[in-house]
Amino acid sequence: MEEKNRDKNQLLTEIITETVYKYLADAGLTSNQDYTIPVEVSNRHVHLTREALDALFGQNYQLTKVRDISQPGEFASDEKVTLVSSKMRMIENVRIVGPVRAYNQAELTVTDGYTLGVSLPTRLSGDVVGSQSITMIGPKGAINLPEGAIRAARHIHMTPEDAEKYQVKDNQRVKVETEGENGVIFKDVIIRVSNKCKLAFHIDIEEANAANVQGTTYCRILFK
Ligand SMILES: [Zn+2]
């Protein structure tokens, strides 16, 4: 009789545990996934078109690669520009990330926005319509962009295979938890699926500092 009760209690405990766990997972409050997605941190930088690079550095100027960065083909260059806001406040030595792109953009942090005296909209890279105006100054000239200064929206790059593995879709917003002491749960992380990319969670340096991201850190999607 006692034995039977014990079995019953154990079964009940298992059912309750499972139910609570499922509830938390559905609510995006826990995950049974391991920390497998590398966290990569970007500091302020700009992307330039061929025309903008010509105007700032001279005709047909070629960027000098300092090092490859996470996504295939992208590199940090040795060249830097000065940014001046509509409030006539500036930030010097902002690195250009190459190669040249189809649009001009400055990816800045919230604190950079305070420094420049402007409020930066949070946008995915390339989505600059209606963003802050900014002037870029190089050694050979300056360009005034009516829009282009943003704070980059946190996002995860992944291939279609990764998307299948993590059960997410392109443009989906998820919660992401970073590992370790002082780890942080980031909301509104946008999934970006593409064939030519490497799995990585991209945040800016201020978000990384808040989450105590140092060296190689991994994260996981809070998702059932
Ligand atoms: Zn990215």
Short mmCIF file of C-alpha atoms and ligand atoms in Angstrom, two decimals:
data_model
loop_
_atom_site.label_atom_id
_atom_site.label_comp_id
_atom_site.label_asym_id
_atom_site.label_seq_id
_atom_site.Cartn_x
_atom_site.Cartn_y
_atom_site.Cartn_z
CA MET A 1 0.00 0.00 0.00
CA GLU A 2 2.75 2.47 1.00
CA GLU A 3 4.72 1.48 -2.07
CA LYS A 4 1.73 2.22 -4.26
CA ASN A 5 1.37 5.71 -2.75
CA ARG A 6 5.02 6.41 -3.37
CA ASP A 7 4.63 5.46 -7.03
CA LYS A 8 1.55 7.65 -7.25
CA ASN A 9 3.36 10.63 -5.71
CA GLN A 10 6.29 10.19 -8.02
CA LEU A 11 4.02 10.04 -11.06
CA LEU A 12 2.18 13.17 -9.89
CA THR A 13 5.50 15.01 -9.38
CA GLU A 14 6.61 14.06 -12.87
CA ILE A 15 3.35 15.25 -14.43
CA ILE A 16 3.46 18.57 -12.56
CA THR A 17 7.13 19.15 -13.45
CA GLU A 18 6.45 18.42 -17.10
CA THR A 19 3.39 20.70 -17.17
CA VAL A 20 5.18 23.59 -15.48
CA TYR A 21 8.18 23.19 -17.75
CA LYS A 22 6.00 23.19 -20.85
CA TYR A 23 4.19 26.30 -19.61
CA LEU A 24 7.49 28.14 -19.06
CA ALA A 25 8.85 27.02 -22.44
CA ASP A 26 5.69 28.12 -24.26
CA ALA A 27 5.94 31.49 -22.52
CA GLY A 28 9.54 31.79 -23.68
CA LEU A 29 10.78 31.78 -20.10
CA THR A 30 13.03 28.77 -20.30
CA SER A 31 14.71 26.59 -22.87
CA ASN A 32 15.90 23.05 -23.17
CA GLN A 33 18.52 24.12 -25.69
CA ASP A 34 22.21 24.36 -24.91
CA TYR A 35 24.15 27.57 -25.36
CA THR A 36 25.32 26.98 -28.94
CA ILE A 37 25.05 30.33 -30.75
CA PRO A 38 28.21 32.47 -30.60
CA VAL A 39 27.76 36.07 -29.45
CA GLU A 40 29.59 38.65 -31.58
CA VAL A 41 30.02 42.26 -30.58
CA SER A 42 30.30 45.25 -32.86
CA ASN A 43 31.56 48.72 -32.03
CA ARG A 44 30.43 51.83 -33.90
CA HIS A 45 31.20 51.66 -37.62
CA VAL A 46 30.05 52.91 -41.01
CA HIS A 47 29.22 51.28 -44.35
CA LEU A 48 29.83 53.30 -47.51
CA THR A 49 28.88 53.16 -51.17
CA ARG A 50 31.54 53.33 -53.89
CA GLU A 51 30.50 56.95 -54.57
CA ALA A 52 30.77 57.92 -50.89
CA LEU A 53 34.21 56.33 -50.59
CA ASP A 54 35.32 58.28 -53.69
CA ALA A 55 34.05 61.53 -52.18
CA LEU A 56 35.69 60.95 -48.78
CA PHE A 57 38.98 59.31 -49.79
CA GLY A 58 39.49 60.05 -53.50
CA GLN A 59 38.57 58.44 -56.84
CA ASN A 60 38.70 54.62 -56.86
CA TYR A 61 40.18 54.51 -53.37
CA GLN A 62 40.64 50.94 -52.10
CA LEU A 63 40.01 50.12 -48.44
CA THR A 64 42.87 48.54 -46.51
CA LYS A 65 41.80 45.33 -44.81
CA VAL A 66 42.85 45.08 -41.15
CA ARG A 67 41.07 41.84 -40.37
CA ASP A 68 38.19 39.70 -41.53
CA ILE A 69 35.10 39.95 -39.41
CA SER A 70 32.47 37.37 -38.69
CA GLN A 71 30.29 37.39 -41.78
CA PRO A 72 31.88 35.97 -44.97
CA GLY A 73 33.55 38.67 -47.13
CA GLU A 74 33.21 41.46 -44.57
CA PHE A 75 36.28 43.13 -43.12
CA ALA A 76 37.33 45.89 -40.76
CA SER A 77 39.33 48.46 -42.70
CA ASP A 78 42.13 50.73 -41.59
CA GLU A 79 40.21 53.78 -42.81
CA LYS A 80 38.19 55.94 -40.46
CA VAL A 81 35.81 58.86 -40.81
CA THR A 82 34.63 61.66 -38.55
CA LEU A 83 30.89 61.93 -37.93
CA VAL A 84 29.17 65.26 -37.31
CA SER A 85 25.53 65.47 -36.26
CA SER A 86 22.89 68.07 -37.04
CA LYS A 87 23.65 69.44 -33.54
CA MET A 88 27.25 70.11 -34.67
CA ARG A 89 28.64 67.51 -32.31
CA MET A 90 31.09 64.93 -33.50
CA ILE A 91 32.70 61.52 -33.05
CA GLU A 92 36.14 60.94 -34.56
CA ASN A 93 37.83 57.75 -35.78
CA VAL A 94 34.78 55.74 -36.76
CA ARG A 95 35.94 52.66 -38.63
CA ILE A 96 34.71 51.72 -42.10
CA VAL A 97 33.55 48.13 -42.50
CA GLY A 98 34.09 46.90 -46.06
CA PRO A 99 33.51 46.02 -48.77
CA VAL A 100 31.55 48.95 -50.26
CA ARG A 101 27.78 48.51 -50.07
CA ALA A 102 24.64 49.64 -51.85
CA TYR A 103 23.85 52.17 -49.10
CA ASN A 104 25.54 54.53 -46.64
CA GLN A 105 24.98 53.91 -42.97
CA ALA A 106 26.44 54.68 -39.55
CA GLU A 107 25.79 52.02 -36.90
CA LEU A 108 26.09 53.69 -33.51
CA THR A 109 25.32 53.02 -29.87
CA VAL A 110 22.82 54.74 -27.59
CA THR A 111 25.70 56.59 -25.90
CA ASP A 112 26.97 57.72 -29.31
CA GLY A 113 23.51 59.19 -29.85
CA TYR A 114 23.88 61.16 -26.57
CA THR A 115 27.34 62.33 -27.67
CA LEU A 116 25.91 63.51 -31.00
CA GLY A 117 22.81 65.00 -29.38
CA VAL A 118 20.42 62.95 -31.53
CA SER A 119 18.12 60.03 -30.83
CA LEU A 120 18.90 57.02 -33.00
CA PRO A 121 16.16 54.73 -34.29
CA THR A 122 16.75 51.00 -33.81
CA ARG A 123 16.91 49.43 -37.26
CA LEU A 124 18.17 46.40 -39.11
CA SER A 125 21.21 47.16 -41.25
CA GLY A 126 20.11 48.69 -44.58
CA ASP A 127 16.79 49.99 -43.27
CA VAL A 128 17.77 53.65 -43.11
CA VAL A 129 14.62 55.40 -44.40
CA GLY A 130 13.71 58.21 -42.01
CA SER A 131 16.73 57.61 -39.74
CA GLN A 132 18.98 60.40 -38.41
CA SER A 133 20.94 62.65 -40.73
CA ILE A 134 24.71 62.57 -40.38
CA THR A 135 27.73 64.19 -42.02
CA MET A 136 30.80 62.06 -42.73
CA ILE A 137 34.21 63.65 -43.14
CA GLY A 138 37.21 61.95 -44.73
CA PRO A 139 40.67 63.15 -45.76
CA LYS A 140 39.49 64.23 -49.24
CA GLY A 141 36.02 65.55 -48.59
CA ALA A 142 32.72 65.33 -46.77
CA ILE A 143 29.23 64.03 -47.52
CA ASN A 144 25.99 64.97 -45.88
CA LEU A 145 23.50 62.14 -45.55
CA PRO A 146 19.89 63.20 -44.99
CA GLU A 147 19.40 59.78 -43.33
CA GLY A 148 21.64 56.87 -42.34
CA ALA A 149 22.50 57.04 -38.64
CA ILE A 150 20.93 54.15 -36.73
CA ARG A 151 21.32 51.97 -33.71
CA ALA A 152 21.58 48.41 -35.05
CA ALA A 153 18.75 46.09 -34.05
CA ARG A 154 20.06 42.99 -32.30
CA HIS A 155 19.85 40.01 -34.63
CA ILE A 156 20.96 36.44 -35.26
CA HIS A 157 22.45 35.45 -38.62
CA MET A 158 21.74 31.87 -39.59
CA THR A 159 21.51 29.59 -42.62
CA PRO A 160 18.24 27.87 -43.63
CA GLU A 161 19.66 24.68 -42.04
CA ASP A 162 20.23 26.52 -38.76
CA ALA A 163 16.71 27.94 -38.95
CA GLU A 164 15.35 24.43 -39.25
CA LYS A 165 17.47 23.22 -36.36
CA TYR A 166 16.39 26.07 -34.07
CA GLN A 167 12.79 25.99 -35.38
CA VAL A 168 12.66 29.67 -36.29
CA LYS A 169 11.87 31.67 -39.42
CA ASP A 170 13.39 34.66 -41.21
CA ASN A 171 12.34 37.95 -39.56
CA GLN A 172 10.92 36.20 -36.52
CA ARG A 173 11.51 37.97 -33.20
CA VAL A 174 12.79 35.81 -30.37
CA LYS A 175 14.18 36.12 -26.87
CA VAL A 176 17.83 35.24 -26.43
CA GLU A 177 19.65 34.40 -23.22
CA THR A 178 23.41 34.81 -22.89
CA GLU A 179 25.34 32.33 -20.77
CA GLY A 180 27.34 32.91 -17.65
CA GLU A 181 27.26 35.05 -14.55
CA ASN A 182 25.34 38.27 -15.21
CA GLY A 183 23.86 36.77 -18.37
CA VAL A 184 20.99 38.77 -19.86
CA ILE A 185 17.77 37.94 -21.67
CA PHE A 186 17.47 40.07 -24.81
CA LYS A 187 13.99 40.64 -26.23
CA ASP A 188 13.15 41.53 -29.85
CA VAL A 189 16.07 39.71 -31.43
CA ILE A 190 15.43 39.42 -35.16
CA ILE A 191 16.25 36.20 -37.00
CA ARG A 192 18.01 36.83 -40.32
CA VAL A 193 18.17 33.77 -42.55
CA SER A 194 20.57 33.74 -45.48
CA ASN A 195 22.60 31.19 -47.41
CA LYS A 196 25.83 33.12 -47.18
CA CYS A 197 26.26 33.73 -43.50
CA LYS A 198 27.75 32.31 -40.36
CA LEU A 199 25.73 31.56 -37.23
CA ALA A 200 26.11 34.49 -34.84
CA PHE A 201 24.13 36.68 -32.42
CA HIS A 202 25.06 40.30 -33.12
CA ILE A 203 24.85 42.96 -30.43
CA ASP A 204 26.63 46.27 -29.91
CA ILE A 205 29.31 46.92 -27.36
CA GLU A 206 26.98 48.49 -24.81
CA GLU A 207 24.61 45.54 -24.90
CA ALA A 208 27.61 43.22 -24.60
CA ASN A 209 28.93 45.08 -21.57
CA ALA A 210 25.51 44.90 -19.92
CA ALA A 211 25.55 41.11 -20.40
CA ASN A 212 29.17 40.72 -19.24
CA VAL A 213 30.16 39.26 -22.62
CA GLN A 214 33.91 38.66 -22.56
CA GLY A 215 35.94 36.47 -24.88
CA THR A 216 33.99 33.63 -26.45
CA THR A 217 30.44 33.67 -25.14
CA TYR A 218 27.45 31.69 -26.33
CA CYS A 219 23.73 32.22 -26.14
CA ARG A 220 20.52 30.27 -26.69
CA ILE A 221 17.09 31.05 -28.03
CA LEU A 222 14.43 30.94 -25.32
CA PHE A 223 12.01 28.82 -27.17
CA LYS A 224 10.35 25.46 -26.75
ZN ZN B 1 25.02 41.25 -38.21
#
